[in-house]
Coordinates of C-alpha atoms (C1' of nucleotides) in Angstrom, one line a residue:
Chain A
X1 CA 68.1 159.0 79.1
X2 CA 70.3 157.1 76.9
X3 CA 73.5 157.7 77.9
X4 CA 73.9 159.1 81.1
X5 CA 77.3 160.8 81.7
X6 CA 76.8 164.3 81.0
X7 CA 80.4 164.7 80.2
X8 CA 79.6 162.2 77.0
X9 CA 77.9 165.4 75.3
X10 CA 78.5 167.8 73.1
X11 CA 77.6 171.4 74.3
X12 CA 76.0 173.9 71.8
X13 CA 75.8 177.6 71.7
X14 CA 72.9 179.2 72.8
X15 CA 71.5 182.2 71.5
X16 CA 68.4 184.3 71.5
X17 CA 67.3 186.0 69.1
X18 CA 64.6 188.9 69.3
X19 CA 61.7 189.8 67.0
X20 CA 60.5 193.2 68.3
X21 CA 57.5 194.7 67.2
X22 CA 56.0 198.0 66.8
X23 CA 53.3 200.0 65.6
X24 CA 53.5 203.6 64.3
X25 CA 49.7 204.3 64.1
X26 CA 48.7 202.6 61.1
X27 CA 51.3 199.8 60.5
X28 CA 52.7 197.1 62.4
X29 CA 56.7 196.7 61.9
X30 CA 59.7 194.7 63.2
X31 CA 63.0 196.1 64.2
X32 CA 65.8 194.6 62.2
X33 CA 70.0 195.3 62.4
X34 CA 72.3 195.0 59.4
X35 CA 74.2 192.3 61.3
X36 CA 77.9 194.0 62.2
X37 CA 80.5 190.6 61.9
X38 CA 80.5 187.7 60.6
X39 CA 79.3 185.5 58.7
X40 CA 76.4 187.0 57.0
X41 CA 77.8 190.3 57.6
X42 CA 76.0 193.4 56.2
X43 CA 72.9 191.2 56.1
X44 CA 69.0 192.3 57.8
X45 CA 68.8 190.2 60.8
X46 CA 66.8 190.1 63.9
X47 CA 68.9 191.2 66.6
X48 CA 70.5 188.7 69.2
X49 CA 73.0 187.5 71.4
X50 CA 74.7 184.6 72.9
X51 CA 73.2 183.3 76.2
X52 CA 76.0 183.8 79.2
X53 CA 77.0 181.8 81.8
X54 CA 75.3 183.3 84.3
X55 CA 72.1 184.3 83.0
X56 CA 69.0 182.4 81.6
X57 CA 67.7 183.4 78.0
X58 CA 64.9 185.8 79.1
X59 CA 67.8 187.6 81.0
X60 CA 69.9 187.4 77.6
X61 CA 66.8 188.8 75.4
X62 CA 65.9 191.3 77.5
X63 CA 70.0 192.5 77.6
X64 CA 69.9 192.4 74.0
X65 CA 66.7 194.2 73.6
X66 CA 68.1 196.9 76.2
X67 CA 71.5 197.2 74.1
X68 CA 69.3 198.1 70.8
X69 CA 66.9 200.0 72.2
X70 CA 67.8 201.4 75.3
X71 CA 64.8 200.7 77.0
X72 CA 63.9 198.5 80.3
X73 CA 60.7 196.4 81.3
X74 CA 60.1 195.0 77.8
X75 CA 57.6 193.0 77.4
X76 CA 58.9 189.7 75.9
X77 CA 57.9 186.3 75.6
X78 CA 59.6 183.2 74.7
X79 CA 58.2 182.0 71.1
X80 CA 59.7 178.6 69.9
X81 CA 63.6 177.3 69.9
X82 CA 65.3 176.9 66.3
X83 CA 67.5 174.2 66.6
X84 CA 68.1 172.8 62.9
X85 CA 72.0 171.6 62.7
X86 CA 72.7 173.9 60.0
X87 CA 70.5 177.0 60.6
X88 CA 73.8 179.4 61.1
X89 CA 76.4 178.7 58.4
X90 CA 79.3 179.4 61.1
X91 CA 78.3 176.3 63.6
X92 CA 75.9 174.4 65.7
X93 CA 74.3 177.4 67.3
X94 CA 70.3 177.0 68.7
X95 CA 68.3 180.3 69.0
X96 CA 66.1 180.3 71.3
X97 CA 63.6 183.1 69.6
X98 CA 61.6 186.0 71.3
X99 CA 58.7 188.3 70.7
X100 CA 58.9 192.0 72.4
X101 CA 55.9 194.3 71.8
X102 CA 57.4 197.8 72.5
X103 CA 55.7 201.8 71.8
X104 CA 57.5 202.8 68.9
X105 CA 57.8 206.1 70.3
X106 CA 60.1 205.3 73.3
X107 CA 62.8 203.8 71.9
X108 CA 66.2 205.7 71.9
X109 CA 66.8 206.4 68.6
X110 CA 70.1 207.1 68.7
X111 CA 71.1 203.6 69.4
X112 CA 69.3 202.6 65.9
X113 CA 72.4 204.3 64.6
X114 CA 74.9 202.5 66.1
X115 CA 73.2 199.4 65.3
X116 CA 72.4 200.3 62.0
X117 CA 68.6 198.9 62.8
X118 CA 65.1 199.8 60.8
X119 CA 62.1 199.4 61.8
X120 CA 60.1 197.3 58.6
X121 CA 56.5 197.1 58.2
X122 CA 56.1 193.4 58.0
X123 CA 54.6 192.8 54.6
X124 CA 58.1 194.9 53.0
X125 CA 60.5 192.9 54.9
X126 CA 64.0 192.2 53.1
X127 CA 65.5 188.5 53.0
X128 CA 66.7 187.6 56.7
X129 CA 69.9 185.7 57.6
X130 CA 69.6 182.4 58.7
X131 CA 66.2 181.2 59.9
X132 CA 65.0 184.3 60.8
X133 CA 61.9 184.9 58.5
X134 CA 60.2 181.5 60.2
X135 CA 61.1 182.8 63.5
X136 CA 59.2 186.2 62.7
X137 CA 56.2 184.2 60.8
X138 CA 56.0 182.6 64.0
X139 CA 56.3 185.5 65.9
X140 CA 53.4 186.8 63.7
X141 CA 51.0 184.0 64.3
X142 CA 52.0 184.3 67.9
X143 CA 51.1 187.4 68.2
X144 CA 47.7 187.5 66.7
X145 CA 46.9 184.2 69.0
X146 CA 48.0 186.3 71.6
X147 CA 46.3 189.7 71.7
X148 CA 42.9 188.1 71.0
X149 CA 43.1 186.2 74.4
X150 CA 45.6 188.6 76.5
X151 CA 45.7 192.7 77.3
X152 CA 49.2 193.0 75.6
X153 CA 48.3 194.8 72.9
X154 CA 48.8 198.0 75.2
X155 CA 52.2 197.0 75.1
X156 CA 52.5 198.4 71.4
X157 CA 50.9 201.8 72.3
X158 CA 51.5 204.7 74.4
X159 CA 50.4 204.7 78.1
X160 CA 47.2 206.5 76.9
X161 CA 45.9 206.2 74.5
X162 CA 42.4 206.3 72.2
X163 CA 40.1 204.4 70.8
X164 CA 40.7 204.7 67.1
X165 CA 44.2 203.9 68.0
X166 CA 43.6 201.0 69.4
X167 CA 41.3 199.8 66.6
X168 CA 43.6 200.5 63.9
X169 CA 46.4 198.2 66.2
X170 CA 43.9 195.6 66.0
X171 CA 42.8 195.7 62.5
X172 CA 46.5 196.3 61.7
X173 CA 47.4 192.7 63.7
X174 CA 44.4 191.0 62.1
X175 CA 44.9 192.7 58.5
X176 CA 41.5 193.4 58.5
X177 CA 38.9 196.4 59.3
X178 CA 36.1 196.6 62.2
X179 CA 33.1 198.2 62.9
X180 CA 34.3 200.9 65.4
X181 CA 30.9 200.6 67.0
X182 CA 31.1 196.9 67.4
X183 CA 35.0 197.5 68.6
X184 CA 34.0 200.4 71.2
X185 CA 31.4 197.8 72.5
X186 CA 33.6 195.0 73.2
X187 CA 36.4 196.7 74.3
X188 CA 34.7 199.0 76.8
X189 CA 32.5 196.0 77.8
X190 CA 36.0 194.1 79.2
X191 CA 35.8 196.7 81.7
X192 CA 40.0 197.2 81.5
X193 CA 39.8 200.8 80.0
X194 CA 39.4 204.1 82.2
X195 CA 38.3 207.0 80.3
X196 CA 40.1 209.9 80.6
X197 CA 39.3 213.4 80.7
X198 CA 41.9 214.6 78.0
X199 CA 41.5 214.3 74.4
X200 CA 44.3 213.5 71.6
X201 CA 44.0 216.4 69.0
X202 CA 46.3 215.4 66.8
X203 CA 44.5 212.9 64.3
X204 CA 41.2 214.8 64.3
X205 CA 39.6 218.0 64.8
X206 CA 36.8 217.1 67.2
X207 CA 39.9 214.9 69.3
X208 CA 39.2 211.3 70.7
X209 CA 39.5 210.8 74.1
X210 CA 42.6 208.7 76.3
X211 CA 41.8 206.1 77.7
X212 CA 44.5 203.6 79.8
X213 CA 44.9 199.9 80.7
X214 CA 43.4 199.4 84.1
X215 CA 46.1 197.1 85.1
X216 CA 44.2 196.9 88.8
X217 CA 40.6 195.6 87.4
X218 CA 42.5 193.4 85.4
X219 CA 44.6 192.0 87.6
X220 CA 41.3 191.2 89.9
X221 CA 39.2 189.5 87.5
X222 CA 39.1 186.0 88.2
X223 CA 39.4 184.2 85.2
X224 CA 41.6 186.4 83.0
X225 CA 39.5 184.5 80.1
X226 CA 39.0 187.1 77.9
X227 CA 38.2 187.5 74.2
X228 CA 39.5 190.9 72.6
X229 CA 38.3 189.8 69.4
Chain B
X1 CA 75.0 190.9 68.7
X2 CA 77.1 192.1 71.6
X3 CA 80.0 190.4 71.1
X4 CA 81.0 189.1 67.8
X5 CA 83.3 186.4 67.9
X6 CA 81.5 182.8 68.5
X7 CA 84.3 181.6 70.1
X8 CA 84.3 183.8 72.9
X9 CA 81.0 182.9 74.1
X10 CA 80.7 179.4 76.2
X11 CA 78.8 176.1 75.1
X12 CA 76.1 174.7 77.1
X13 CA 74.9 171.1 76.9
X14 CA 71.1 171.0 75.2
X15 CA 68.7 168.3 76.6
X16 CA 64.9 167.8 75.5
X17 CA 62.4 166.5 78.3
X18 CA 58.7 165.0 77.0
X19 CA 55.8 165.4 79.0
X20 CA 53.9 162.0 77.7
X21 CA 50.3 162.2 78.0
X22 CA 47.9 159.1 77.7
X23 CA 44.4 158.3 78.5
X24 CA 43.2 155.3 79.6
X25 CA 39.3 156.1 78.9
X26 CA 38.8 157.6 81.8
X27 CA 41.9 159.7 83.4
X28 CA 44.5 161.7 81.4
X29 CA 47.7 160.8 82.6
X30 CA 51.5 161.1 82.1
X31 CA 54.4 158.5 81.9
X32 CA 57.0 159.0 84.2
X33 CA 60.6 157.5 84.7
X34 CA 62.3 156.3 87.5
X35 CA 65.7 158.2 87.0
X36 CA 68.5 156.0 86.1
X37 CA 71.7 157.7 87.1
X38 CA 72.7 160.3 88.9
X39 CA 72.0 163.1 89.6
X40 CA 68.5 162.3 91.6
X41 CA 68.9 159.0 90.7
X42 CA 66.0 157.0 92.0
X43 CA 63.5 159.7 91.6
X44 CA 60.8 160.5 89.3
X45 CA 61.3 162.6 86.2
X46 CA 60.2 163.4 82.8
X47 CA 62.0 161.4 80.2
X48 CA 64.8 163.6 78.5
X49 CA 67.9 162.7 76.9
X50 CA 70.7 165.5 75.4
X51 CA 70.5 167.0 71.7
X52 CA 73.1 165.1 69.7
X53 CA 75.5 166.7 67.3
X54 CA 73.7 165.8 64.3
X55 CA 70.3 166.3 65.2
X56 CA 68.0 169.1 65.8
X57 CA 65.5 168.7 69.2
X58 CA 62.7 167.6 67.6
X59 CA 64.3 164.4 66.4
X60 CA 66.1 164.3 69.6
X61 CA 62.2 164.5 71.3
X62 CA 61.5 161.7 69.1
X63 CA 64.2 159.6 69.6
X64 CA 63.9 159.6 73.4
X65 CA 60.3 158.8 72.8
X66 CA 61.1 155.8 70.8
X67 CA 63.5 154.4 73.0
X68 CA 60.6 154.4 76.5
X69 CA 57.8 153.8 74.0
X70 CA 58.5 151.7 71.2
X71 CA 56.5 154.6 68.6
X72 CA 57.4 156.0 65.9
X73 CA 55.0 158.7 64.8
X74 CA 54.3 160.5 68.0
X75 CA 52.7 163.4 67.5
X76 CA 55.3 165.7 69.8
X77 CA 55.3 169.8 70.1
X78 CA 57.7 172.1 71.7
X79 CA 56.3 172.8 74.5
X80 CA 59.2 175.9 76.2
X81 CA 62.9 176.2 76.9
X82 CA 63.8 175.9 80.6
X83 CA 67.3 178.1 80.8
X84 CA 67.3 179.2 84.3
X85 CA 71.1 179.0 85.2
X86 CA 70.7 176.5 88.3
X87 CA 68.1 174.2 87.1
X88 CA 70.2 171.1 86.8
X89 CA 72.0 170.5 89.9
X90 CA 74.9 168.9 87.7
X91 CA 75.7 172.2 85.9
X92 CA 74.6 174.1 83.5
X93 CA 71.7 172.2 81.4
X94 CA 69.5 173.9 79.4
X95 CA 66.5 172.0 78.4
X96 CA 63.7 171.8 75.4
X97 CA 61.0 170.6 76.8
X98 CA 58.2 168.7 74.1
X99 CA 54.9 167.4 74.6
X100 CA 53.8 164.4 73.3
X101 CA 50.1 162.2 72.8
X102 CA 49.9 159.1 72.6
X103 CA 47.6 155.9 72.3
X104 CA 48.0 154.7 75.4
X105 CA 47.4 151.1 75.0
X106 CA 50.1 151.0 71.3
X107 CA 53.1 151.3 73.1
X108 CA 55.3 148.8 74.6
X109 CA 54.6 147.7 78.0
X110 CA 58.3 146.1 78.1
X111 CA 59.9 149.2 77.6
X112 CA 58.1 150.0 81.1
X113 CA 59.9 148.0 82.7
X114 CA 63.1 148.6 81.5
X115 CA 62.9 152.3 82.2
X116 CA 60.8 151.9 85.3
X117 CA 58.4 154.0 83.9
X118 CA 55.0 154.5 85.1
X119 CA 51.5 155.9 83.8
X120 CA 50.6 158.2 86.9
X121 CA 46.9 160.5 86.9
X122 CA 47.7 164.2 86.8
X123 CA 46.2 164.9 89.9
X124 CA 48.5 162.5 91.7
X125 CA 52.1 163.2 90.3
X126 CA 54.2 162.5 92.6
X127 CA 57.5 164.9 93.6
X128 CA 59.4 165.5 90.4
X129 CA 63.4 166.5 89.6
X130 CA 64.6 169.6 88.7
X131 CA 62.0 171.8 87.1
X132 CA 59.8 169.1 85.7
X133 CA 57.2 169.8 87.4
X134 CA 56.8 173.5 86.2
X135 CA 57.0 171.9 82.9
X136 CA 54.3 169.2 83.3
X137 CA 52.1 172.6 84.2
X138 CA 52.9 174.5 81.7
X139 CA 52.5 171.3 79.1
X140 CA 48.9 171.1 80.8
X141 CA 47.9 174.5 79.9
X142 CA 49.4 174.0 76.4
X143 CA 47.0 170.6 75.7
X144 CA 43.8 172.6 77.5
X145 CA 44.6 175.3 74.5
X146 CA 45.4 173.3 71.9
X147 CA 42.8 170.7 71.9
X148 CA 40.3 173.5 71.8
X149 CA 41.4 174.7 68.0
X150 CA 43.1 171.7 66.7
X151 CA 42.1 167.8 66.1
X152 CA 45.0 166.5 68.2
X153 CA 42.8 164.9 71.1
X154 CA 42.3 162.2 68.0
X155 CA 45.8 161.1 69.1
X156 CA 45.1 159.7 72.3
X157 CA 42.7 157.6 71.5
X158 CA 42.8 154.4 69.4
X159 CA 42.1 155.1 65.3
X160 CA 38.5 154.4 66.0
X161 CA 36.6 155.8 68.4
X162 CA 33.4 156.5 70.0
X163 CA 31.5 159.5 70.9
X164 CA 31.4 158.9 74.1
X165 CA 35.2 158.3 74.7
X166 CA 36.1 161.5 72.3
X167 CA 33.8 163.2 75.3
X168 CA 35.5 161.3 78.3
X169 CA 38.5 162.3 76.6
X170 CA 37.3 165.8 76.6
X171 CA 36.1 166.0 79.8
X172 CA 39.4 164.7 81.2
X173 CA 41.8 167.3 80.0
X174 CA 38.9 169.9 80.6
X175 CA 38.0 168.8 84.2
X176 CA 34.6 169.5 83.4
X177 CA 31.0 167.8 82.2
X178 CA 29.8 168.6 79.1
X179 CA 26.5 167.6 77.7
X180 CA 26.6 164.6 75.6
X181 CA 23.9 166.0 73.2
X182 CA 25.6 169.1 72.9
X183 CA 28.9 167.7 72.2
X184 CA 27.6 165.3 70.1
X185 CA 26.2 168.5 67.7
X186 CA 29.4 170.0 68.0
X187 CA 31.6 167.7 67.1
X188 CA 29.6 165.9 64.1
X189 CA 29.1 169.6 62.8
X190 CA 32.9 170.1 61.9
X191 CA 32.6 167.6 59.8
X192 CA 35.8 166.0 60.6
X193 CA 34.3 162.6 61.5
X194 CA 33.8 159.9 59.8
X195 CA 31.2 157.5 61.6
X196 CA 31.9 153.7 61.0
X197 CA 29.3 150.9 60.7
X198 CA 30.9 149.2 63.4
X199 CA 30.1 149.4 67.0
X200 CA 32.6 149.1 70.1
X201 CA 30.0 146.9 72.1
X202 CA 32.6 146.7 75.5
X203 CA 31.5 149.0 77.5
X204 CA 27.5 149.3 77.0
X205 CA 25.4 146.5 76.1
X206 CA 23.6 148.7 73.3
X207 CA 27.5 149.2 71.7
X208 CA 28.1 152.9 70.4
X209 CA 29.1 153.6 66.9
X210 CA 32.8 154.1 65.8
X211 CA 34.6 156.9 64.3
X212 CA 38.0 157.5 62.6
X213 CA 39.0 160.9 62.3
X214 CA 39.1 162.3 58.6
X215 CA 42.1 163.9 58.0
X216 CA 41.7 164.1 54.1
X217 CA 38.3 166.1 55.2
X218 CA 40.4 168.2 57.7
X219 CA 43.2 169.0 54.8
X220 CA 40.8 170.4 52.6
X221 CA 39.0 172.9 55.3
X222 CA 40.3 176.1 53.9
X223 CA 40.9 177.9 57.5
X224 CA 41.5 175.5 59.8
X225 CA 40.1 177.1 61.9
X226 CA 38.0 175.1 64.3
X227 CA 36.5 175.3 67.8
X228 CA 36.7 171.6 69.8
X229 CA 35.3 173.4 72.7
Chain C
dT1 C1' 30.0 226.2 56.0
dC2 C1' 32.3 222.3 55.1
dA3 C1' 35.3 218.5 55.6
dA4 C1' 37.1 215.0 58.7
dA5 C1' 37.1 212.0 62.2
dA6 C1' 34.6 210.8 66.8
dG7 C1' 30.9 208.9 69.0
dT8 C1' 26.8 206.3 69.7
dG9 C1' 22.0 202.2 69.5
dT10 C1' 19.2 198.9 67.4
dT11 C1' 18.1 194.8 64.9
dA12 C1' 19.1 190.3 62.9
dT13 C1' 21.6 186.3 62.9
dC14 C1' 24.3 182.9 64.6
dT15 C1' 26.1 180.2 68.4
dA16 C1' 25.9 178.2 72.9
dT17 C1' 23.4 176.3 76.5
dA18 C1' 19.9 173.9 78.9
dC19 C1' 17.1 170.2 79.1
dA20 C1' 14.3 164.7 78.8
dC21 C1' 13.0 160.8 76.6
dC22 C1' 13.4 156.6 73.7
dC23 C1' 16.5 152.8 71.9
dA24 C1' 19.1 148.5 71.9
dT25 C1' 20.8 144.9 74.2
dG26 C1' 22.8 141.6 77.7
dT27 C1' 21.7 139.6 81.9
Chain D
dA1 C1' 11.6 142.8 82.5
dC2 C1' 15.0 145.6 83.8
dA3 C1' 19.3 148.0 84.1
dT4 C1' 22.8 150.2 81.5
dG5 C1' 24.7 153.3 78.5
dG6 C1' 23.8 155.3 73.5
dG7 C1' 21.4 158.2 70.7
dT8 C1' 18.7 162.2 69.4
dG9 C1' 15.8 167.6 69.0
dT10 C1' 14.0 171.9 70.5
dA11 C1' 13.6 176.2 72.8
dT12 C1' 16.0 180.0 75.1
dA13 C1' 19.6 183.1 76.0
dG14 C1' 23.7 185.2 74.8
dA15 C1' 27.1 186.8 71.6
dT16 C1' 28.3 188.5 67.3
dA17 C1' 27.6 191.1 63.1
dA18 C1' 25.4 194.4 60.2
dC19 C1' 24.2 198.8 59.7
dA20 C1' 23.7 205.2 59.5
dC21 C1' 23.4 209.3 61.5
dT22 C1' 24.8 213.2 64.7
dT23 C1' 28.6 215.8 66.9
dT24 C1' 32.6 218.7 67.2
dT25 C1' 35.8 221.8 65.5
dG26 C1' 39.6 223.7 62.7
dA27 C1' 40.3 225.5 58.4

DNA sequence: TCAAAAGTGTTATCTATACACCCATGT
DNA sequence: ACATGGGTGTATAGATAACACTTTTGA
């Protein structure tokens, strides 16, 4: 290191900031506040918060996630940290940027009045404050790396759920349609998917059948290698 | 945001750490700094230096490189951002960690001495401070991935090359044999090479043709999406 | 009985892998 | 002449992609 005082350095202000996704059964969308103070107020934004002293950042973005959508055991993941020296007109702030996948459906949405937060389907989003629309192209490309290599894709969906369900998630991450045959075959083939014996009669007369993520198998297969897509 | 007023919320110092990998034409290794000052003085440890006021990490990652190096041009990444509240046993640090490749034989062997840096073989890294050596690991994983879908393995070698070093090099970061007529195929069908009419005649008697990368080639590939591996 | 979505198998093509011999040259 | 590493092609297996009809059931 150059200079080696620590006391010689500026300190910054940390912050996370969140891009949560979810899909409503035939798009995927992002959760975005009107941002409540200043500067920028009124604005779309992704939501956030300032890291404390006693926590790290995935503490802070799950806290923040909690606080918009009232829900625990999130899956995030740490995506890339903005750092530009003039990305937030108020001061040197870096973000240090998130992806959460959450179901749609379990959110409290009573706290997306409060916050004044929308969920946007990601090809209608409005202008974003700041850096925020490269933190949620990022997040994007992020997540299609992600869900063709890793079973979070779940994450998005109910606890069961069915096949046609999961293919439209897929084809809506990917922006592009499969083959159900060639889908059912690959999926089923990973050997993470128990049938059930129920079928969702919602969507379709005949019904499709649940399946869920067989977090056990998965968690026992060696290599953890595998290719959704 | 949870609270709204910046002030309220307290600064933290910002550092950036590189995980510097070479290759020597046979091992894939890492360059390593005696620490200068305290704390942990004396011990081994990424290079790292703190985010100034007027810079954002990446040039920060690139000035640190330039002062143990002597290279400009580096080809870094961010790599993860280590926040866990105790991590620094100084106080509260939060740091950017980066990856970076690089020729191993173009940079300044003076600058090794000044720092006290050393090349040292992955698989014999010796006890590192702090959480460095969580983010040599993760760093590793992050090459293994990338090198697969992107021509960055070019940057560890010299300009020109040979087949059989781009494969060494391969095999290195892989930990793994591949078949030299195999990966021959593969490589020569991406049609990212451009073969030379010169031969490197050091390390076989029969000499083995060189190659430069060709990045116009590589520019013009409308997806850009390639399998290495 | 018909409309709407679920479910299911086979073939063709492409990609990946396995494998062995000759070539050029310096000693 | 021989030892060393470079260079090359083919055959097989596995993965992916293309493709169409039957089933169920509520309206």
């Amino acid at each position: 290191m150059d200079i080696q005082n620590y006391k010689l350095h500026k300190k910054i202000l940390v912050a996370v900031d969140c891009i949560i996704f979810g899909f409503d059964g035939s798009e995927l969308k992002a959760l975005l506040i009107k941002r409540g103070f200043e500067p920028e107020r009124g604005k779309w934004s992704l939501m956030g918060g300032f890291v404390g002293e006693d926590e790290n950042a995935d503490k802070a973005a799950l806290r923040v996630l909690h606080q918009l959508t009232g829900m625990k055991d999130v899956y995030v993941e740490q995506l890339h940290t903005f750092t530009d020296v003039n990305r937030d007109t108020a001061g040197r702030v870096i973000s240090i940027a998130y992806f959460a996948l959450i179901n749609i459906a379990a959110h409290n949405k009573q706290l997306e009045q409060e916050h004044e937060s929308r969920w946007f389907p990601l090809d209608k989003m409005p202008a974003l404050i700041f850096d925020h629309k490269k933190m949620v192209e990022k997040a994007k490309a992020m997540l299609r790396q992600k869900v063709a290599t890793h079973p979070v894709g779940f994450e998005l969906l109910a606890k069961k759920f069915t096949l046609p369900q999961l293919q439209n998630l897929y084809e809506a991450i990917y922006e592009t349609e499969l083959d159900k045959r060639n889908f059912a075959k690959k999926m089923l083939s990973l050997g993470i998917l128990k049938k059930l014996d129920e079928k969702e009669r919602e969507s379709s007369k005949k019904g499709a059948f649940y399946y869920v993520f067989d977090t056990v198998k998965y968690r026992k297969m060696e290599s953890n290698a595998l290719k959704f897509i």
